[in-house]
Amino acid sequence: MGKIEAVLNLEQIDLDIFRGPVIETSLQRTFGGQVAAQALVAVTSTVDGDKDVHSLHGYFVAPGRPEIPTVFLVDRLRDGRSFSSRTVKAVQNGQPIFVMQASFHRRDDVGPEHADKMRDVPMPEDIEPEYDRLSPTQKLLLSEWSDWDIRIVPQDQFKHNPYTPSQQVVWFRAKDRLPDDDTFHVCTLAYMSDMTLLTSAMVPHPGVQVQEASLDHAMWFLRPFRADEWLLYDQVAPSAEGGRALTKGKIFNRDGDLVAYVVQEGLTRLLRPGAEGVPTRNGTFYTK
């Protein structure tokens, strides 16, 4: 997978029309976080600098082909005093692969404040990666995400909510120093937010082989953060049924501030006998 600076470097080819670069990958389908992050770059480029994105809602309507560029078509829905709204369609060969709506809010509004607290977990430096215990797919994805430091907290090292059947806690950050630009870090976190979240639905089902794919993705940006500093991704999967799983994730900075919230529904369809999932471009297949 390419450097995040290359992933987010969109070319403007006309007013409100952008083109994303081809990013080298071993995966046969474009990583969903890449498409969402590039779509966010496109819409952000059309909004005045006095507003920041506070939410996005997207649907993955078709698998992307990583070997060809993606074109992003932005529609300016509204520019108000406090809020701006945009939609964007990601297109390959004339067909949409992803659609998203994003909302932007002025920076200087004030109001009451509160937030959930971060659960008590080991610090990332205290977590020893257990590479040998990962599934082939997890190993493949970690090799794709080699620019990111991802540390899954062992299940016996955090207190579980007894009313939530599927829980997973992950520390992650960009390994390299990223540009000092708030928008860049927001778009980077949109990319990162698709990492590991759907796998949280499989925690109660070890060894079960499924086809996984993101179906939709919603995200709220709550407080400032840096994507090259440690962030804790507290993930739960409230439901899995009918080949789909609903997942949610709270993202905290190391100081315990809640900086973002993510909700995603994904495909968790049982593999047919003899079928395999997560194809790579060289024809090798991996299963969860």
Short mmCIF file of C-alpha atoms in Angstrom, two decimals:
data_model
loop_
_atom_site.label_atom_id
_atom_site.label_comp_id
_atom_site.label_asym_id
_atom_site.label_seq_id
_atom_site.Cartn_x
_atom_site.Cartn_y
_atom_site.Cartn_z
CA MET A 1 0.00 0.00 0.00
CA GLY A 2 1.32 3.46 -0.87
CA LYS A 3 2.32 6.22 1.52
CA ILE A 4 -0.63 8.16 2.91
CA GLU A 5 0.76 11.36 1.35
CA ALA A 6 0.43 9.72 -2.07
CA VAL A 7 -3.02 8.30 -1.29
CA LEU A 8 -4.40 11.74 -0.36
CA ASN A 9 -2.74 13.60 -3.23
CA LEU A 10 -5.73 14.12 -5.53
CA GLU A 11 -5.48 15.94 -8.85
CA GLN A 12 -8.11 18.59 -9.58
CA ILE A 13 -9.10 18.15 -13.22
CA ASP A 14 -12.04 20.60 -13.32
CA LEU A 15 -14.27 22.54 -10.96
CA ASP A 16 -15.43 20.06 -8.28
CA ILE A 17 -13.92 17.11 -10.20
CA PHE A 18 -10.90 15.29 -8.79
CA ARG A 19 -8.87 12.22 -9.69
CA GLY A 20 -7.21 9.88 -7.23
CA PRO A 21 -3.89 8.20 -8.01
CA VAL A 22 -3.33 4.52 -8.63
CA ILE A 23 -1.93 3.07 -5.39
CA GLU A 24 0.16 -0.08 -5.49
CA THR A 25 -1.42 -2.95 -3.57
CA SER A 26 -1.49 -6.73 -3.50
CA LEU A 27 -5.27 -6.69 -2.96
CA GLN A 28 -7.62 -7.33 -5.85
CA ARG A 29 -10.12 -4.74 -4.61
CA THR A 30 -9.43 -1.19 -3.49
CA PHE A 31 -9.20 -0.78 0.27
CA GLY A 32 -12.39 0.91 1.46
CA GLY A 33 -10.59 3.33 3.74
CA GLN A 34 -8.63 4.61 0.76
CA VAL A 35 -11.79 5.47 -1.21
CA ALA A 36 -13.44 7.12 1.80
CA ALA A 37 -10.34 9.18 2.61
CA GLN A 38 -9.93 10.34 -0.99
CA ALA A 39 -13.61 11.27 -1.17
CA LEU A 40 -13.15 13.34 1.99
CA VAL A 41 -10.15 15.10 0.46
CA ALA A 42 -12.28 15.96 -2.58
CA VAL A 43 -15.20 17.47 -0.66
CA THR A 44 -12.94 19.29 1.80
CA SER A 45 -11.23 20.99 -1.13
CA THR A 46 -14.54 22.71 -2.02
CA VAL A 47 -15.33 24.15 1.45
CA ASP A 48 -14.09 27.47 2.84
CA GLY A 49 -11.41 27.25 5.47
CA ASP A 50 -13.57 28.59 8.31
CA LYS A 51 -15.42 25.25 8.58
CA ASP A 52 -14.21 21.74 9.49
CA VAL A 53 -15.79 18.42 8.61
CA HIS A 54 -17.73 17.01 11.55
CA SER A 55 -19.47 14.01 9.97
CA LEU A 56 -19.54 11.78 6.92
CA HIS A 57 -21.86 9.01 5.75
CA GLY A 58 -20.82 6.76 2.89
CA TYR A 59 -21.94 3.64 1.03
CA PHE A 60 -19.69 1.22 -0.83
CA VAL A 61 -21.84 0.36 -3.83
CA ALA A 62 -19.32 -1.64 -5.90
CA PRO A 63 -15.78 -2.99 -5.46
CA GLY A 64 -13.05 -0.66 -6.65
CA ARG A 65 -10.29 -1.70 -9.06
CA PRO A 66 -6.93 -0.59 -7.65
CA GLU A 67 -5.15 -0.67 -11.01
CA ILE A 68 -7.15 2.26 -12.47
CA PRO A 69 -7.69 5.83 -11.21
CA THR A 70 -10.84 6.87 -9.39
CA VAL A 71 -12.66 10.09 -10.30
CA PHE A 72 -14.52 12.03 -7.59
CA LEU A 73 -17.49 14.22 -8.55
CA VAL A 74 -18.48 16.74 -5.86
CA ASP A 75 -21.91 18.38 -5.57
CA ARG A 76 -22.18 21.52 -3.41
CA LEU A 77 -25.52 21.05 -1.65
CA ARG A 78 -25.48 24.07 0.64
CA ASP A 79 -23.25 26.75 2.15
CA GLY A 80 -24.80 28.35 5.23
CA ARG A 81 -23.44 30.60 7.94
CA SER A 82 -22.71 27.70 10.34
CA PHE A 83 -22.84 24.57 8.17
CA SER A 84 -21.91 23.45 4.66
CA SER A 85 -23.04 20.20 3.02
CA ARG A 86 -21.48 18.24 0.18
CA THR A 87 -22.03 14.98 -1.65
CA VAL A 88 -19.38 13.13 -3.63
CA LYS A 89 -19.51 10.18 -5.99
CA ALA A 90 -16.45 8.02 -6.65
CA VAL A 91 -16.50 6.69 -10.22
CA GLN A 92 -14.50 4.14 -12.21
CA ASN A 93 -15.24 3.46 -15.89
CA GLY A 94 -18.37 5.61 -15.60
CA GLN A 95 -19.84 3.54 -12.75
CA PRO A 96 -20.11 4.62 -9.09
CA ILE A 97 -18.21 2.58 -6.54
CA PHE A 98 -18.77 4.83 -3.49
CA VAL A 99 -21.10 7.69 -2.57
CA MET A 100 -20.72 9.95 0.45
CA GLN A 101 -22.33 12.95 2.10
CA ALA A 102 -20.26 15.14 4.42
CA SER A 103 -21.18 18.05 6.68
CA PHE A 104 -18.92 20.91 7.77
CA HIS A 105 -19.36 23.14 10.83
CA ARG A 106 -17.90 26.54 11.71
CA ARG A 107 -15.02 26.40 14.18
CA ASP A 108 -16.11 29.03 16.71
CA ASP A 109 -19.47 27.67 17.92
CA VAL A 110 -19.70 26.91 21.67
CA GLY A 111 -22.00 24.80 23.84
CA PRO A 112 -22.11 22.33 26.75
CA GLU A 113 -19.43 19.66 26.81
CA HIS A 114 -19.13 16.03 27.96
CA ALA A 115 -17.66 12.78 26.59
CA ASP A 116 -17.33 9.07 27.28
CA LYS A 117 -14.22 7.96 29.14
CA MET A 118 -11.57 5.68 27.70
CA ARG A 119 -11.50 2.20 29.20
CA ASP A 120 -8.49 1.08 31.22
CA VAL A 121 -6.11 -0.77 28.87
CA PRO A 122 -2.37 -1.40 28.65
CA MET A 123 -0.34 1.29 26.94
CA PRO A 124 0.83 0.44 23.41
CA GLU A 125 4.45 0.06 24.52
CA ASP A 126 3.34 -2.72 26.89
CA ILE A 127 1.69 -4.82 24.16
CA GLU A 128 3.78 -7.51 22.51
CA PRO A 129 2.60 -8.24 18.95
CA GLU A 130 1.51 -11.87 18.61
CA TYR A 131 2.11 -12.28 14.90
CA ASP A 132 2.07 -16.09 14.99
CA ARG A 133 -1.51 -16.09 16.31
CA LEU A 134 -2.89 -13.95 13.49
CA SER A 135 -4.99 -15.40 10.70
CA PRO A 136 -3.57 -15.41 7.14
CA THR A 137 -5.83 -12.49 6.24
CA GLN A 138 -4.70 -10.46 9.24
CA LYS A 139 -1.08 -11.10 8.28
CA LEU A 140 -1.82 -10.04 4.71
CA LEU A 141 -3.50 -6.83 5.80
CA LEU A 142 -0.75 -5.96 8.25
CA SER A 143 1.76 -6.33 5.43
CA GLU A 144 -0.41 -3.96 3.36
CA TRP A 145 -0.52 -1.52 6.27
CA SER A 146 3.21 -1.58 6.98
CA ASP A 147 3.26 2.23 7.38
CA TRP A 148 0.98 1.92 10.40
CA ASP A 149 1.77 0.68 13.89
CA ILE A 150 -1.22 -1.51 14.85
CA ARG A 151 -1.32 -3.28 18.22
CA ILE A 152 -4.35 -5.36 19.18
CA VAL A 153 -4.88 -5.46 22.94
CA PRO A 154 -5.13 -9.10 24.11
CA GLN A 155 -8.64 -10.05 25.16
CA ASP A 156 -7.53 -10.91 28.70
CA GLN A 157 -5.94 -7.48 29.25
CA PHE A 158 -9.03 -5.28 29.36
CA LYS A 159 -12.34 -5.36 31.25
CA HIS A 160 -15.22 -6.53 29.08
CA ASN A 161 -18.73 -5.11 28.98
CA PRO A 162 -20.91 -8.15 29.85
CA TYR A 163 -23.77 -6.85 27.70
CA THR A 164 -21.72 -6.64 24.48
CA PRO A 165 -20.83 -10.02 22.92
CA SER A 166 -18.06 -8.86 20.61
CA GLN A 167 -15.33 -6.46 21.72
CA GLN A 168 -11.88 -5.55 20.43
CA VAL A 169 -9.45 -2.80 21.43
CA VAL A 170 -6.66 -1.62 19.14
CA TRP A 171 -3.89 0.96 19.46
CA PHE A 172 -2.81 2.45 16.14
CA ARG A 173 -0.88 5.35 14.63
CA ALA A 174 1.07 6.33 11.54
CA LYS A 175 4.71 5.34 11.96
CA ASP A 176 6.07 8.41 10.15
CA ARG A 177 5.66 12.06 11.09
CA LEU A 178 2.76 13.52 9.09
CA PRO A 179 2.30 17.11 7.84
CA ASP A 180 1.21 19.75 10.36
CA ASP A 181 -2.19 20.20 8.75
CA ASP A 182 -5.41 19.43 10.64
CA THR A 183 -7.33 18.48 7.49
CA PHE A 184 -4.61 16.02 6.49
CA HIS A 185 -4.94 14.25 9.86
CA VAL A 186 -8.75 14.11 9.56
CA CYS A 187 -8.54 12.53 6.10
CA THR A 188 -5.84 10.15 7.35
CA LEU A 189 -8.09 9.01 10.20
CA ALA A 190 -10.90 8.39 7.70
CA TYR A 191 -8.45 6.03 5.97
CA MET A 192 -7.39 4.40 9.24
CA SER A 193 -10.93 4.00 10.57
CA ASP A 194 -11.61 1.13 8.13
CA MET A 195 -8.66 -0.82 9.56
CA THR A 196 -9.58 -3.74 11.87
CA LEU A 197 -13.14 -2.53 12.64
CA LEU A 198 -15.06 -5.26 10.83
CA THR A 199 -12.82 -7.95 12.33
CA SER A 200 -14.23 -7.01 15.75
CA ALA A 201 -17.43 -8.83 14.70
CA MET A 202 -15.49 -12.10 14.46
CA VAL A 203 -14.10 -12.10 18.02
CA PRO A 204 -16.83 -14.50 19.33
CA HIS A 205 -16.45 -16.74 16.26
CA PRO A 206 -12.82 -17.88 16.11
CA GLY A 207 -12.01 -20.03 13.11
CA VAL A 208 -15.24 -19.22 11.25
CA GLN A 209 -14.45 -18.33 7.64
CA VAL A 210 -16.44 -15.48 6.13
CA GLN A 211 -16.35 -13.13 3.20
CA GLU A 212 -15.77 -9.62 4.56
CA ALA A 213 -16.44 -6.30 2.90
CA SER A 214 -17.46 -2.84 4.09
CA LEU A 215 -21.02 -1.93 3.12
CA ASP A 216 -21.38 1.51 4.65
CA HIS A 217 -19.32 3.81 6.84
CA ALA A 218 -20.31 6.73 9.06
CA MET A 219 -17.90 8.86 11.04
CA TRP A 220 -18.04 11.83 13.38
CA PHE A 221 -15.01 14.00 14.15
CA LEU A 222 -15.33 15.35 17.69
CA ARG A 223 -12.04 16.87 18.85
CA PRO A 224 -8.59 17.67 17.41
CA PHE A 225 -6.02 14.88 17.16
CA ARG A 226 -2.92 13.76 15.29
CA ALA A 227 -2.93 10.50 13.34
CA ASP A 228 0.81 10.05 13.91
CA GLU A 229 0.28 9.89 17.69
CA TRP A 230 -1.21 6.87 19.48
CA LEU A 231 -4.98 6.51 19.16
CA LEU A 232 -7.10 3.85 20.89
CA TYR A 233 -9.82 2.26 18.76
CA ASP A 234 -12.42 0.77 21.13
CA GLN A 235 -14.57 -1.49 18.94
CA VAL A 236 -17.78 -3.43 19.54
CA ALA A 237 -20.09 -5.42 17.28
CA PRO A 238 -23.63 -5.23 18.71
CA SER A 239 -25.10 -7.60 16.13
CA ALA A 240 -24.22 -10.15 13.45
CA GLU A 241 -27.03 -11.82 11.51
CA GLY A 242 -27.99 -12.74 7.97
CA GLY A 243 -24.48 -12.34 6.59
CA ARG A 244 -24.07 -8.78 7.89
CA ALA A 245 -22.49 -7.37 11.05
CA LEU A 246 -22.92 -3.98 12.68
CA THR A 247 -19.79 -2.52 14.25
CA LYS A 248 -19.06 0.64 16.24
CA GLY A 249 -15.82 2.24 17.33
CA LYS A 250 -14.83 5.03 19.71
CA ILE A 251 -11.44 6.59 18.97
CA PHE A 252 -9.54 8.21 21.84
CA ASN A 253 -6.19 9.97 21.96
CA ARG A 254 -3.61 8.82 24.45
CA ASP A 255 -4.81 11.37 27.02
CA GLY A 256 -8.27 9.76 26.97
CA ASP A 257 -10.06 12.42 24.94
CA LEU A 258 -12.80 11.07 22.65
CA VAL A 259 -11.78 12.38 19.21
CA ALA A 260 -13.96 10.41 16.77
CA TYR A 261 -16.81 7.90 16.55
CA VAL A 262 -17.37 5.35 13.78
CA VAL A 263 -20.29 3.11 12.79
CA GLN A 264 -19.94 0.55 10.02
CA GLU A 265 -22.03 -2.30 8.66
CA GLY A 266 -20.14 -4.98 6.81
CA LEU A 267 -20.59 -8.22 4.97
CA THR A 268 -19.82 -11.30 7.08
CA ARG A 269 -21.24 -13.97 4.80
CA LEU A 270 -20.26 -17.58 5.43
CA LEU A 271 -18.01 -18.90 2.69
CA ARG A 272 -19.45 -21.59 0.48
CA PRO A 273 -17.69 -24.96 0.64
CA GLY A 274 -14.49 -24.70 -1.36
CA ALA A 275 -14.75 -20.91 -1.72
CA GLU A 276 -12.09 -18.53 -0.48
CA GLY A 277 -12.14 -14.85 0.39
CA VAL A 278 -9.99 -11.70 0.19
CA PRO A 279 -8.41 -12.24 -3.24
CA THR A 280 -5.03 -10.76 -4.06
CA ARG A 281 -3.98 -9.47 -7.46
CA ASN A 282 -1.49 -12.28 -8.07
CA GLY A 283 -4.24 -14.87 -7.83
CA THR A 284 -3.49 -16.05 -4.31
CA PHE A 285 -6.46 -16.10 -1.95
CA TYR A 286 -6.62 -15.71 1.80
CA THR A 287 -9.45 -16.60 4.16
CA LYS A 288 -10.41 -15.08 7.47
#
